[in-house]
CSV table of C-alpha atoms and ligand atoms in Angstrom, one decimal:
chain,number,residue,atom,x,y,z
A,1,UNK,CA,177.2,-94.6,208.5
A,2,UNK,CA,177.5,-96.1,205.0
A,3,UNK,CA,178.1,-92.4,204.4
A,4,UNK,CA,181.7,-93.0,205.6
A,5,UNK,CA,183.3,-95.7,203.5
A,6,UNK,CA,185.1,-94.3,201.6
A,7,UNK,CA,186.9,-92.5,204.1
A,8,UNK,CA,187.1,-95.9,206.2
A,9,UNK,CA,188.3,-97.1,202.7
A,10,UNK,CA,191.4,-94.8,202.3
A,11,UNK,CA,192.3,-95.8,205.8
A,12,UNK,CA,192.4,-99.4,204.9
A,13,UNK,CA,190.6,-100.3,207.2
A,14,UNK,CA,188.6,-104.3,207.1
A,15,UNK,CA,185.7,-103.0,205.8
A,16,UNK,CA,183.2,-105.9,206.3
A,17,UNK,CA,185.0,-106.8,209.5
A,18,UNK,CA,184.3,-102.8,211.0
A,19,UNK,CA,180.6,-103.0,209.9
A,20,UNK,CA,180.2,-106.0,212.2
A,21,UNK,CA,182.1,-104.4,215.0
A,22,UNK,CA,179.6,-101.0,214.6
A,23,UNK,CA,176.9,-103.1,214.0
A,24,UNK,CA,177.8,-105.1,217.7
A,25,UNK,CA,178.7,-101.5,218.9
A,26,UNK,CA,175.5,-100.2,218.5
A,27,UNK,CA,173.3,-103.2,220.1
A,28,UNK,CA,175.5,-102.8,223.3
A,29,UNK,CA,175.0,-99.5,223.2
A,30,UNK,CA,171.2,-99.3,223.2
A,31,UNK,CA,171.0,-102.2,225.8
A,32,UNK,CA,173.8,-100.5,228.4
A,33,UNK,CA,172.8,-96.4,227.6
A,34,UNK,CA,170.0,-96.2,226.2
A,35,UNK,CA,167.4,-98.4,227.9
A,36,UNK,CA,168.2,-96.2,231.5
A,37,UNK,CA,165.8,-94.2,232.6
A,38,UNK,CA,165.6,-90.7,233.4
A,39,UNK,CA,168.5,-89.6,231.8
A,40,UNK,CA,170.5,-86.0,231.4
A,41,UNK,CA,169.2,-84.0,228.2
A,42,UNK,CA,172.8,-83.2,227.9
A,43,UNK,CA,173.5,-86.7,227.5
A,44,UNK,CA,172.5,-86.4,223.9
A,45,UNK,CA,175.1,-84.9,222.9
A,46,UNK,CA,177.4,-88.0,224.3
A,47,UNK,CA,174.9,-90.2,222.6
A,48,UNK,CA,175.7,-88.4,219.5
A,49,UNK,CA,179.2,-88.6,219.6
A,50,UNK,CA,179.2,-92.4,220.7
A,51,UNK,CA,177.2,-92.6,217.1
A,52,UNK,CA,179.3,-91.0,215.2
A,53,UNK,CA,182.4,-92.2,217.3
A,54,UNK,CA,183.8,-93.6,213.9
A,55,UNK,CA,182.2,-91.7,211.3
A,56,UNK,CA,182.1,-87.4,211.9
A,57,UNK,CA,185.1,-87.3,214.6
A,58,UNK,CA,187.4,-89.6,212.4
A,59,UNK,CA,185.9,-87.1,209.4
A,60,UNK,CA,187.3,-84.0,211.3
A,61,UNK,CA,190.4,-85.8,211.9
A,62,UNK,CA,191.0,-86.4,208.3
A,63,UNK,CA,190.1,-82.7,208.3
A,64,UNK,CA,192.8,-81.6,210.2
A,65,UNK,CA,195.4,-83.5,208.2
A,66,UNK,CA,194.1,-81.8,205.4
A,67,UNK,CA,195.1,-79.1,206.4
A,68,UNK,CA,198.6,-79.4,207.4
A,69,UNK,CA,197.8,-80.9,210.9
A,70,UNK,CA,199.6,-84.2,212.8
A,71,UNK,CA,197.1,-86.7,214.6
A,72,UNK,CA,198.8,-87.8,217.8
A,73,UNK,CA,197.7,-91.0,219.6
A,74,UNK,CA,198.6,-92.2,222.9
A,75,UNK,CA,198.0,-94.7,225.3
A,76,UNK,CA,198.7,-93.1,229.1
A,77,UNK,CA,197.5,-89.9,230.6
A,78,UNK,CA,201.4,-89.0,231.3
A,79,UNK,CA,201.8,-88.1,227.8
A,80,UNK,CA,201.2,-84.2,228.0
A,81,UNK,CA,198.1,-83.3,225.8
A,82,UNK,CA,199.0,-79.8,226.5
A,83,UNK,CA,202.1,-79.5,224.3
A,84,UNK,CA,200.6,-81.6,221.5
A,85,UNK,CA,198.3,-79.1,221.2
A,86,UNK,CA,201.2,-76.6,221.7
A,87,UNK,CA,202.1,-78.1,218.8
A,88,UNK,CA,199.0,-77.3,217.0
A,89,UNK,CA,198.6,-81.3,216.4
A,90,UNK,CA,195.1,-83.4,217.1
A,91,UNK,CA,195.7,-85.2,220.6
A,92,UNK,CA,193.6,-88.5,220.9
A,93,UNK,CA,193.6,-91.2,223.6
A,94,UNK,CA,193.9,-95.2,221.7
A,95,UNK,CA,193.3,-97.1,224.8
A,96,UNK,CA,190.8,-99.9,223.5
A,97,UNK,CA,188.3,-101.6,225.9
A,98,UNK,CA,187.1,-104.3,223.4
A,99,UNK,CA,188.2,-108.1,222.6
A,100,UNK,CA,189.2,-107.4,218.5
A,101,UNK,CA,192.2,-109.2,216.5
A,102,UNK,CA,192.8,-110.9,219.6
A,103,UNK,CA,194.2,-114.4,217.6
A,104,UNK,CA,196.6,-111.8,215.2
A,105,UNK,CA,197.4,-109.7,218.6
A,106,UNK,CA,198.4,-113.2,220.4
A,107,UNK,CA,201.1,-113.4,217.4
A,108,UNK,CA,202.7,-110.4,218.5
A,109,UNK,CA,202.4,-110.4,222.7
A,110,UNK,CA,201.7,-113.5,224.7
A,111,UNK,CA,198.3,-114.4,226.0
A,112,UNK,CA,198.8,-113.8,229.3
A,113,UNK,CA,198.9,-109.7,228.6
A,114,UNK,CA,196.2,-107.8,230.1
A,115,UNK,CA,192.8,-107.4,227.5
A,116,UNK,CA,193.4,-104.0,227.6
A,117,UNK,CA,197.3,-104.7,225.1
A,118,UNK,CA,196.3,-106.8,223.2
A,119,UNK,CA,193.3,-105.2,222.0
A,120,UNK,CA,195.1,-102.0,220.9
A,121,UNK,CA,197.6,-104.5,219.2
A,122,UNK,CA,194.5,-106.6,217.6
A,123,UNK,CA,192.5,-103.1,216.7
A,124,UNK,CA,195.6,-102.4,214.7
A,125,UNK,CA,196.7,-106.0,213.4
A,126,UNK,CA,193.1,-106.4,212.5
A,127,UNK,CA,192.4,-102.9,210.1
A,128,UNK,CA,189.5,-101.9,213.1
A,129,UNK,CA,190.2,-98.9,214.1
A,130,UNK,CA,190.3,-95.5,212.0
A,131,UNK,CA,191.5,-93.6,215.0
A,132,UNK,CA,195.0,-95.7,215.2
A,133,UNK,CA,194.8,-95.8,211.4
A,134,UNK,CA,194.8,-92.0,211.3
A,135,UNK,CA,197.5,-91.2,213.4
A,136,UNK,CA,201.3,-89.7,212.4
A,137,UNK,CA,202.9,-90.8,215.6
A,138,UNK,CA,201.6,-92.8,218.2
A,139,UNK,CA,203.4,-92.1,222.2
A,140,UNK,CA,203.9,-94.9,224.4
A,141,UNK,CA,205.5,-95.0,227.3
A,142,UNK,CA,207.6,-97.0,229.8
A,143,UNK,CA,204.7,-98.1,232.7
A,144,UNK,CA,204.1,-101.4,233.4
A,145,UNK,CA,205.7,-104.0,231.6
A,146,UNK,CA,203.1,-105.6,229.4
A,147,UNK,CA,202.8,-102.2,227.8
A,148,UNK,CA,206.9,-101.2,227.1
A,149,UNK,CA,207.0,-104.9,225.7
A,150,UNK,CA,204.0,-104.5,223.9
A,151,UNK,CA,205.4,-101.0,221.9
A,152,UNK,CA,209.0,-102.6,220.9
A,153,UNK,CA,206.6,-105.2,218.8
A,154,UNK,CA,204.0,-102.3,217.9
A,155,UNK,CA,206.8,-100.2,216.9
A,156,UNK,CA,207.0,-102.7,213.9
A,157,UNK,CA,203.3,-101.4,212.7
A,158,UNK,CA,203.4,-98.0,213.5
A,159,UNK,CA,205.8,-94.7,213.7
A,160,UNK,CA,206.1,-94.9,217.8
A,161,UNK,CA,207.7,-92.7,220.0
A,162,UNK,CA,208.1,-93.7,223.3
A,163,UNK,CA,208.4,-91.6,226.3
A,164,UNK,CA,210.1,-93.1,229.4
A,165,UNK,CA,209.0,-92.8,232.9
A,166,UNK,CA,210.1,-93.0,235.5
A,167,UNK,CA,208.9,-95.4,238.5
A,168,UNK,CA,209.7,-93.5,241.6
A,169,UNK,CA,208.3,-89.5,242.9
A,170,UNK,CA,212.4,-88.7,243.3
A,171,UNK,CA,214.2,-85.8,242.6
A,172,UNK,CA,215.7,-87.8,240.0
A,173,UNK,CA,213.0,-89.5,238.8
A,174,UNK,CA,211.4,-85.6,238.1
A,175,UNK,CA,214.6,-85.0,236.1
A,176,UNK,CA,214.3,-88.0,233.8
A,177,UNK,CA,210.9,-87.3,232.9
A,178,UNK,CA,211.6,-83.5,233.0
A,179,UNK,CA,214.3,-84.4,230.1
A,180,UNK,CA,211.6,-86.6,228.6
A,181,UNK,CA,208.8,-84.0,228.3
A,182,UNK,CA,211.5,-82.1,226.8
A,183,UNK,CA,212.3,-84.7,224.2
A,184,UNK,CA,208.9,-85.1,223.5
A,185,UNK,CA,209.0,-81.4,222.9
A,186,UNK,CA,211.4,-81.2,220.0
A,187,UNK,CA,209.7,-84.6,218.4
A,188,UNK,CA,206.5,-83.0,218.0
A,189,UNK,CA,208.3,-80.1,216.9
A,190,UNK,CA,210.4,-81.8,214.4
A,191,UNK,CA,206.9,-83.6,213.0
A,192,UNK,CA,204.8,-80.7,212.9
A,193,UNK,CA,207.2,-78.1,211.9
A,194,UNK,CA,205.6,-75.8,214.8
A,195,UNK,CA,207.6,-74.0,217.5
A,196,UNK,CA,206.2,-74.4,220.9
A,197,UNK,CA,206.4,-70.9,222.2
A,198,UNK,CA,205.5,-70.0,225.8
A,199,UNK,CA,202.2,-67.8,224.1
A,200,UNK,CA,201.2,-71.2,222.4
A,201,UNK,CA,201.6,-73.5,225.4
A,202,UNK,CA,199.9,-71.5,227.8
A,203,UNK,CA,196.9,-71.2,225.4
A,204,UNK,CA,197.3,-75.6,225.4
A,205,UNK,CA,197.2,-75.6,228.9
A,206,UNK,CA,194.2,-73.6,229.4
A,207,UNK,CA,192.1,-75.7,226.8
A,208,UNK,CA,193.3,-79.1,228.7
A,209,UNK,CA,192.9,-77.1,232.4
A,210,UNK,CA,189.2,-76.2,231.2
A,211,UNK,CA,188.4,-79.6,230.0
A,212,UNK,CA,189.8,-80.9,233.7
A,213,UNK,CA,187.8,-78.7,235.8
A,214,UNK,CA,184.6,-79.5,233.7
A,215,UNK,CA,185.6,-82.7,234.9
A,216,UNK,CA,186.2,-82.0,238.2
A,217,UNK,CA,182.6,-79.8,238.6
A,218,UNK,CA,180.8,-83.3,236.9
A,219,UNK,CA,182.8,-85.3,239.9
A,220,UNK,CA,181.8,-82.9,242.8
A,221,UNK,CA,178.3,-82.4,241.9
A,222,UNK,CA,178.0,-86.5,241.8
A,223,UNK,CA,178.5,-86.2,245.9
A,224,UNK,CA,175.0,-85.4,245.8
A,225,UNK,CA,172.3,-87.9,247.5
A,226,UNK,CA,169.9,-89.0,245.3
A,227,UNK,CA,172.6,-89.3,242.7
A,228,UNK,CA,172.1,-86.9,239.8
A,229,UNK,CA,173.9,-89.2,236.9
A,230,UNK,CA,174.3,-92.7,236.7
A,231,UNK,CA,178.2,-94.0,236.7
A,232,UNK,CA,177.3,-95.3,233.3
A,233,UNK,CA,177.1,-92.2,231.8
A,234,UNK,CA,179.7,-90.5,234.1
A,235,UNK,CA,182.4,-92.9,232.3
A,236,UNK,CA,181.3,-92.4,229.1
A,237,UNK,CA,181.7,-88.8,229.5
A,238,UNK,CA,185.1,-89.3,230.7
A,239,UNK,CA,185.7,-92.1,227.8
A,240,UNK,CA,184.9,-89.5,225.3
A,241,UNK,CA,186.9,-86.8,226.9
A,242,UNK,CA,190.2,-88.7,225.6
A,243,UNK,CA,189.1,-87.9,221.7
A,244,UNK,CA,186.3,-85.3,221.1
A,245,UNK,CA,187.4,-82.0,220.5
A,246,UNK,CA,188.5,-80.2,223.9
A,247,UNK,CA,186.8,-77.3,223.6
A,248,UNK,CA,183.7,-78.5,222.3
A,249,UNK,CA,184.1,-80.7,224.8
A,250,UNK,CA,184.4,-78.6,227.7
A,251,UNK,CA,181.2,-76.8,226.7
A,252,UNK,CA,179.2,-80.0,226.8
A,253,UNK,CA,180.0,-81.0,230.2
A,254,UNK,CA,179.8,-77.4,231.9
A,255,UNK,CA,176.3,-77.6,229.8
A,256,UNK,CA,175.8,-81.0,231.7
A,257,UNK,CA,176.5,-80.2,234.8
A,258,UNK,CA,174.0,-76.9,234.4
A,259,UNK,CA,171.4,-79.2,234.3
A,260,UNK,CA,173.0,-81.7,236.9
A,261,UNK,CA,173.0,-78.5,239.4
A,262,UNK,CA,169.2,-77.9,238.5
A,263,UNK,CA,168.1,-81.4,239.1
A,264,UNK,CA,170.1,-81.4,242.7
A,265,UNK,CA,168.5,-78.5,243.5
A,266,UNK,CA,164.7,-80.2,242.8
A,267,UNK,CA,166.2,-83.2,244.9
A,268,UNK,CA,165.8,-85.1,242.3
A,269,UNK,CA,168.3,-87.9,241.1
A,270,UNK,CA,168.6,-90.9,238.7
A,271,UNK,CA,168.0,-93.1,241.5
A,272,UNK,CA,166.2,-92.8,244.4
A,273,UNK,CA,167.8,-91.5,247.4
A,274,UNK,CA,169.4,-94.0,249.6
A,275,UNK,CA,170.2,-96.2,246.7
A,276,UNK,CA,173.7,-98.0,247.6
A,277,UNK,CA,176.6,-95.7,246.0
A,278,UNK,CA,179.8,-97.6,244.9
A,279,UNK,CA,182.5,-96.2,243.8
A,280,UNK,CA,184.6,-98.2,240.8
A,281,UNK,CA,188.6,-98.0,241.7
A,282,UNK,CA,191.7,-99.5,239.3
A,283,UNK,CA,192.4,-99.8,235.8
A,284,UNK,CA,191.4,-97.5,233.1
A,285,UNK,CA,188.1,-98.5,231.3
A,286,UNK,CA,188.1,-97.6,227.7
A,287,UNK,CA,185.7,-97.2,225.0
A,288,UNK,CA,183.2,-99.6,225.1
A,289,UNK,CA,184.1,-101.4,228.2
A,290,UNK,CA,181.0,-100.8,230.2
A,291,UNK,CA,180.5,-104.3,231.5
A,292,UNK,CA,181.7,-103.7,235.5
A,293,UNK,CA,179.9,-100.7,235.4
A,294,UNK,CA,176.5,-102.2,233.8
A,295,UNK,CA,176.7,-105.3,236.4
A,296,UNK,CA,177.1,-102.8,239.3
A,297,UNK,CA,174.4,-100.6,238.4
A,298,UNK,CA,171.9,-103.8,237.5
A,299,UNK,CA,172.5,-105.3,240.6
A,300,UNK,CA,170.4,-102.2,242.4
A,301,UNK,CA,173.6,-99.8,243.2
A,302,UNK,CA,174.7,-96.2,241.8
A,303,UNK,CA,177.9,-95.7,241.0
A,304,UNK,CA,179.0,-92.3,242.3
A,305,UNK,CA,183.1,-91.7,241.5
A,306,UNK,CA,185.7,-93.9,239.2
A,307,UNK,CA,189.1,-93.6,240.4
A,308,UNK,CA,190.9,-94.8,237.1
A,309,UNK,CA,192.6,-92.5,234.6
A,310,UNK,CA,189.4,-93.1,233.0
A,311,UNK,CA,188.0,-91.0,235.9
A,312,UNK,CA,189.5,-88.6,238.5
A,313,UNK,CA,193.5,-89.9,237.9
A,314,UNK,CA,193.2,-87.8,234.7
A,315,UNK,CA,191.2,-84.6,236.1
A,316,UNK,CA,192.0,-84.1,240.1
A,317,UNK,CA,195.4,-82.1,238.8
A,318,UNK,CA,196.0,-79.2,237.0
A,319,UNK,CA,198.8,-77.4,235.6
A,320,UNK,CA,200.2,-74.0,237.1
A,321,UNK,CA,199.0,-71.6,234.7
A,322,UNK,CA,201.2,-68.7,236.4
A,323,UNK,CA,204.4,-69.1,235.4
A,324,UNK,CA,205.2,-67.1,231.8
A,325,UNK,CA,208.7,-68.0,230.7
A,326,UNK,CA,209.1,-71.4,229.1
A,327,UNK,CA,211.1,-73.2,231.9
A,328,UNK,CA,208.6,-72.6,234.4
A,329,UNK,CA,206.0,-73.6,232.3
A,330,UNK,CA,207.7,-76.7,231.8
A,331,UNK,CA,208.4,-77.2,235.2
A,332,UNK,CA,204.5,-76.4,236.6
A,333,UNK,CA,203.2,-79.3,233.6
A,334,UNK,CA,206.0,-81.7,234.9
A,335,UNK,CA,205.2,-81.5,238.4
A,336,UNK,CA,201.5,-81.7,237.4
A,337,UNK,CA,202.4,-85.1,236.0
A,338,UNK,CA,204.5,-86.1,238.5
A,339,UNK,CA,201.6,-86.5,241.0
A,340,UNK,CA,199.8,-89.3,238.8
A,341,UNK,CA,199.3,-91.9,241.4
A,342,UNK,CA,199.6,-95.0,238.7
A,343,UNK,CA,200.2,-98.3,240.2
A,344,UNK,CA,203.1,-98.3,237.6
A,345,UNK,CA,205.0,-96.5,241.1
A,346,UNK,CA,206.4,-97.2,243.5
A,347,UNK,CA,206.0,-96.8,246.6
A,348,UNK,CA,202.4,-95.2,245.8
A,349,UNK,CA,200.9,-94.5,249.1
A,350,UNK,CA,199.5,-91.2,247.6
A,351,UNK,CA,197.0,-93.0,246.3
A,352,UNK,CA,195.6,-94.8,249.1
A,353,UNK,CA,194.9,-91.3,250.8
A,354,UNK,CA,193.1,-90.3,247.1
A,355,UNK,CA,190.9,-93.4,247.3
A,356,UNK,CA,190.2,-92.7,250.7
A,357,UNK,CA,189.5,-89.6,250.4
A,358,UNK,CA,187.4,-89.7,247.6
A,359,UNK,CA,185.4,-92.4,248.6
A,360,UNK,CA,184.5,-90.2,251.6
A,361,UNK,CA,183.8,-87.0,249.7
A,362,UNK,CA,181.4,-89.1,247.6
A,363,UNK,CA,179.4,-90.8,250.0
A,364,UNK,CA,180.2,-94.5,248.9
A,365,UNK,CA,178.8,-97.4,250.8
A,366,UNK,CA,181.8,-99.1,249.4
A,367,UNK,CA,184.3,-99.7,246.4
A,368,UNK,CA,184.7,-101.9,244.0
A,369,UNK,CA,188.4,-102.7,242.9
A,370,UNK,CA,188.8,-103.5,239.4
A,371,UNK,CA,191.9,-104.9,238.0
A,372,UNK,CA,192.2,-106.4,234.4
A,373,UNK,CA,193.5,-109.9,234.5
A,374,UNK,CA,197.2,-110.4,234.5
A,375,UNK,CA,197.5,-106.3,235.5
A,376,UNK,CA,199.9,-106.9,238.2
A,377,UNK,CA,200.4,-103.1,239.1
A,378,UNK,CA,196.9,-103.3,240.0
A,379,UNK,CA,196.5,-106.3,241.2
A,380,UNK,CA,198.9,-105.8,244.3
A,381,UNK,CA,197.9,-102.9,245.1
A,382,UNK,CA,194.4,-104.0,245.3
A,383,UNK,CA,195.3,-105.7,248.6
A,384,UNK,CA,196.7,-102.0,249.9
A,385,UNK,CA,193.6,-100.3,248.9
A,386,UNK,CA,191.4,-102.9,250.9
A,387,UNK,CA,193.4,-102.0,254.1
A,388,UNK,CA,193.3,-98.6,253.6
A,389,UNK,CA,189.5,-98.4,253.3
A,390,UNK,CA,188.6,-101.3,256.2
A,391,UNK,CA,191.0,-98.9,258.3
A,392,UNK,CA,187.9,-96.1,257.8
A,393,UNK,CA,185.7,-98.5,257.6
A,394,UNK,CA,184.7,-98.5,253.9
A,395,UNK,CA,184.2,-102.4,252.8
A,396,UNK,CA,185.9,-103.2,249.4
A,397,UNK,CA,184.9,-105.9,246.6
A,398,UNK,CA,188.4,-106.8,244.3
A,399,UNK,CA,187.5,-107.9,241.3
A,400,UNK,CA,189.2,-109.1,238.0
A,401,UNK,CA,187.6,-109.7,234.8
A,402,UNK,CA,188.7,-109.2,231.3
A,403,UNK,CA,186.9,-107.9,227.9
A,404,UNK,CA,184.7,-111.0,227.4
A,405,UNK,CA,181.4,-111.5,228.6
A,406,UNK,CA,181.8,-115.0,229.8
A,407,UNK,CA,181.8,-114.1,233.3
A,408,UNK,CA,178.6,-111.4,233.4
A,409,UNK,CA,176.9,-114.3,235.8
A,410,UNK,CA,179.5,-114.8,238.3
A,411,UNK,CA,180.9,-110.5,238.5
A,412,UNK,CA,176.2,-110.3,238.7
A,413,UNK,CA,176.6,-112.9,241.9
A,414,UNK,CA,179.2,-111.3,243.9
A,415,UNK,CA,178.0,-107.8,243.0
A,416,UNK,CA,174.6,-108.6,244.4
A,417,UNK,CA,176.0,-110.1,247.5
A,418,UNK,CA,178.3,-107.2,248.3
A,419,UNK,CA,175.5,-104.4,247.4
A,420,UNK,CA,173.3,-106.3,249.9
A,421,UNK,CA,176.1,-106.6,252.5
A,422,UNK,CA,177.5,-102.8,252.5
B,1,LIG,S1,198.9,-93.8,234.2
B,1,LIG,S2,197.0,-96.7,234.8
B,1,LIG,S3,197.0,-95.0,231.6
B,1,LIG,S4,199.9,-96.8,232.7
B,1,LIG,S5,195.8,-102.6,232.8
B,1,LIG,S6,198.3,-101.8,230.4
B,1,LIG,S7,198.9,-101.1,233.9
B,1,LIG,S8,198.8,-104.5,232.7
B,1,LIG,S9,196.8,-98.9,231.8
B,1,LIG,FE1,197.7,-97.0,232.6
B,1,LIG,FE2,199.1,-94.8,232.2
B,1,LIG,FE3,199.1,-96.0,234.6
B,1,LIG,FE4,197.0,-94.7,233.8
B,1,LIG,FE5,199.5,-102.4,232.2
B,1,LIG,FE6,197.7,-103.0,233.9
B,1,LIG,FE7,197.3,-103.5,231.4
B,1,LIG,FE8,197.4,-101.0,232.3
């Protein structure tokens, strides 16, 4: 890794402050991945990438500005990957799922933001993160309202550009964020000096389609009973699917779920069938937040489907890919977006029949809610989702936790006793 610092150098990042966040990366790492048994052989490559998650990726990244290109981060799947890459520009997802600079990022937003704010403020307050250090223009967006209050003060660190949404499926909620995919347009055109033409967006939207229906395959073939990946490694595929290359990418997984198919077919699994199968539904989970997921899966269970945009909210649409002239296209990608179900909505009944109906395609013996403390989008409609699936008689566990690992014990204890009640 050592290899590296220079390049972690240029980007100013705190050098002796990153080697003990690799160094602590690593060890969780090898205890949460590593130590399973029975793995994929595809999941090398995913080990590989996790390894080099700050060192080769961030290199080609440099790479690419070398060469003329604009590094985009973002924060929300409703910022359309497919016209930064229209754009010719590197796309890559800055959600953090770690506690880091949280005493700088308390200067800036108030403690009582969810973990998931503050640690993309601290990872930038505290020099951490090469990713947010290597970008031209960071997108955030008007969802919930830790997040728009949280840009305003990140705006002061960053060049920002911030996309509103709207909070309603109207016909004039389409237009405003029809006119705001449109602004976002000319801003990436304006940075990258590239013209979006129809030919160039329609090659975008195939490379992001692709990578969703890899995506989708991996999530259909995980209906299978015994289970042929643990959830574990399903989310760090879908983790990593927010900043490796797309095309690469998409290779990897289709690669994957070759050798998924194969191992269905021996009726063979990565747990024994009849194994409880939980399905994880709420916030996103970023890179490295594996705790929930590591509890569920010690505590005896599989974990078969996450229904987070770190999971099926980011892959279950796609975009048109019919329309030619450059107002259709616009219109297929915006009504593509527009069926997000975020809790940022409202009403969002749309996703009650999604968790339904995914927790039936996928088998689970029940679901485990999971809402990051002082998330209130979530949090509410936790209750809704619990209805939803006792009407169909699917039990349902709510939890909230944070980044810390204070409360491994208590998320282990209730775990247990809901794996041995469903
Ligand atoms: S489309 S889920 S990625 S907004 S956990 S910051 S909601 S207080 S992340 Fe999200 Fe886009 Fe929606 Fe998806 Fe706020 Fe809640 Fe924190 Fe959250």
């Amino acid at each position: 890794m050592s290899a590296y610092k220079e390049m972690w150098e240029k980007l100013n990042l705190d050098i002796p402050a990153h080697d003990g966040l690799l160094a602590v990366l690593g060890k969780f790492y090898g205890d949460i991945y590593l130590s399973q048994q029975g793995r994929l052989k595809g999941m090398e490559y995913l080990d590989f990438v996790l390894s080099e998650v700050h060192g080769l990726r961030v290199k080609e990244l440099q790479d690419a500005k070398a060469q003329g290109r604009k590094v985009i981060g973002t924060f929300c799947v409703f910022v359309p990957e497919e016209l930064t890459l229209a754009a010719d520009a590197v796309h890559v997802g800055l959600c953090a799922g770690a506690d880091a600079g949280t005493e700088q990022a308390e200067k800036l937003v108030p403690r009582n933001t969810c973990a998931l704010i503050k640690s993309f403020i601290g990872f930038k307050l505290a020099r951490l993160c090469p990713y947010t250090e290597s970008c031209d223009m960071v997108v955030g967006e008007t969802t919930c309202d830790g997040k728009k209050k949280a840009y305003e003060a990140f705006a002061e660190h960053v060049n920002m550009h911030v996309m509103e949404l709207p909070q309603t499926k109207s016909e004039s909620a389409r237009a405003l964020f029809r006119a705001e995919v449109l602004r976002y347009t000319s801003e990436l055109e304006r940075l990258t000096g590239v013209t979006i033409t129809p030919e160039r967006l329609a090659a975008a939207t195939k490379v992001v389609n692709d990578k969703r229906r890899a995506l989708q395959r991996l999530s259909r073939l995980r209906a299978a009973d015994p289970a042929p990946i643990s959830g574990r490694d399903a989310l760090l595929i879908n983790q990593v699917s927010f900043y490796d290359d797309p095309v690469r990418f998409t290779q990897s997984v289709n690669a994957l779920c070759d050798e998924m198919e194969a191992r269905i077919a021996k009726g063979e699994g990565i747990a024994p069938a009849g194994t409880v199968r939980l399905m994880l539904s709420g916030c996103p989970m970023a890179v490295p937040n594996w705790k929930l997921p590591y509890v569920m899966e010690g505590s005896g269970a599989v974990i078969v489907g996450e229904e987070s945009c770190i999971g099926t909210r980011n892959t279950r649409d796609l975009v048109d890919e019919s329309p030619a002239d450059m107002d259709g296209m616009i219109d297929a990608l915006v009504d593509r977006y527009m069926r997000i179900d975020c809790a940022c909505f409202t009403p969002n009944t749309e996703r009650l029949d999604n968790v339904v109906d995914m927790a039936k395609e996928l088998k689970a013996d029940g679901v485990v809610h999971y809402a990051l403390m002082f998330c209130q989008p979530y949090a509410h409609e936790a209750m809704k989702v619990e209805g939803a699936l006792r009407a169909e008689g699917i039990p349902m566990l709510a939890m909230e936790t944070d980044y810390s690992m204070e409360d491994v014990e208590q998320l282990k204890t209730r775990v247990q006793a809901f794996v041995e009640m469903v």
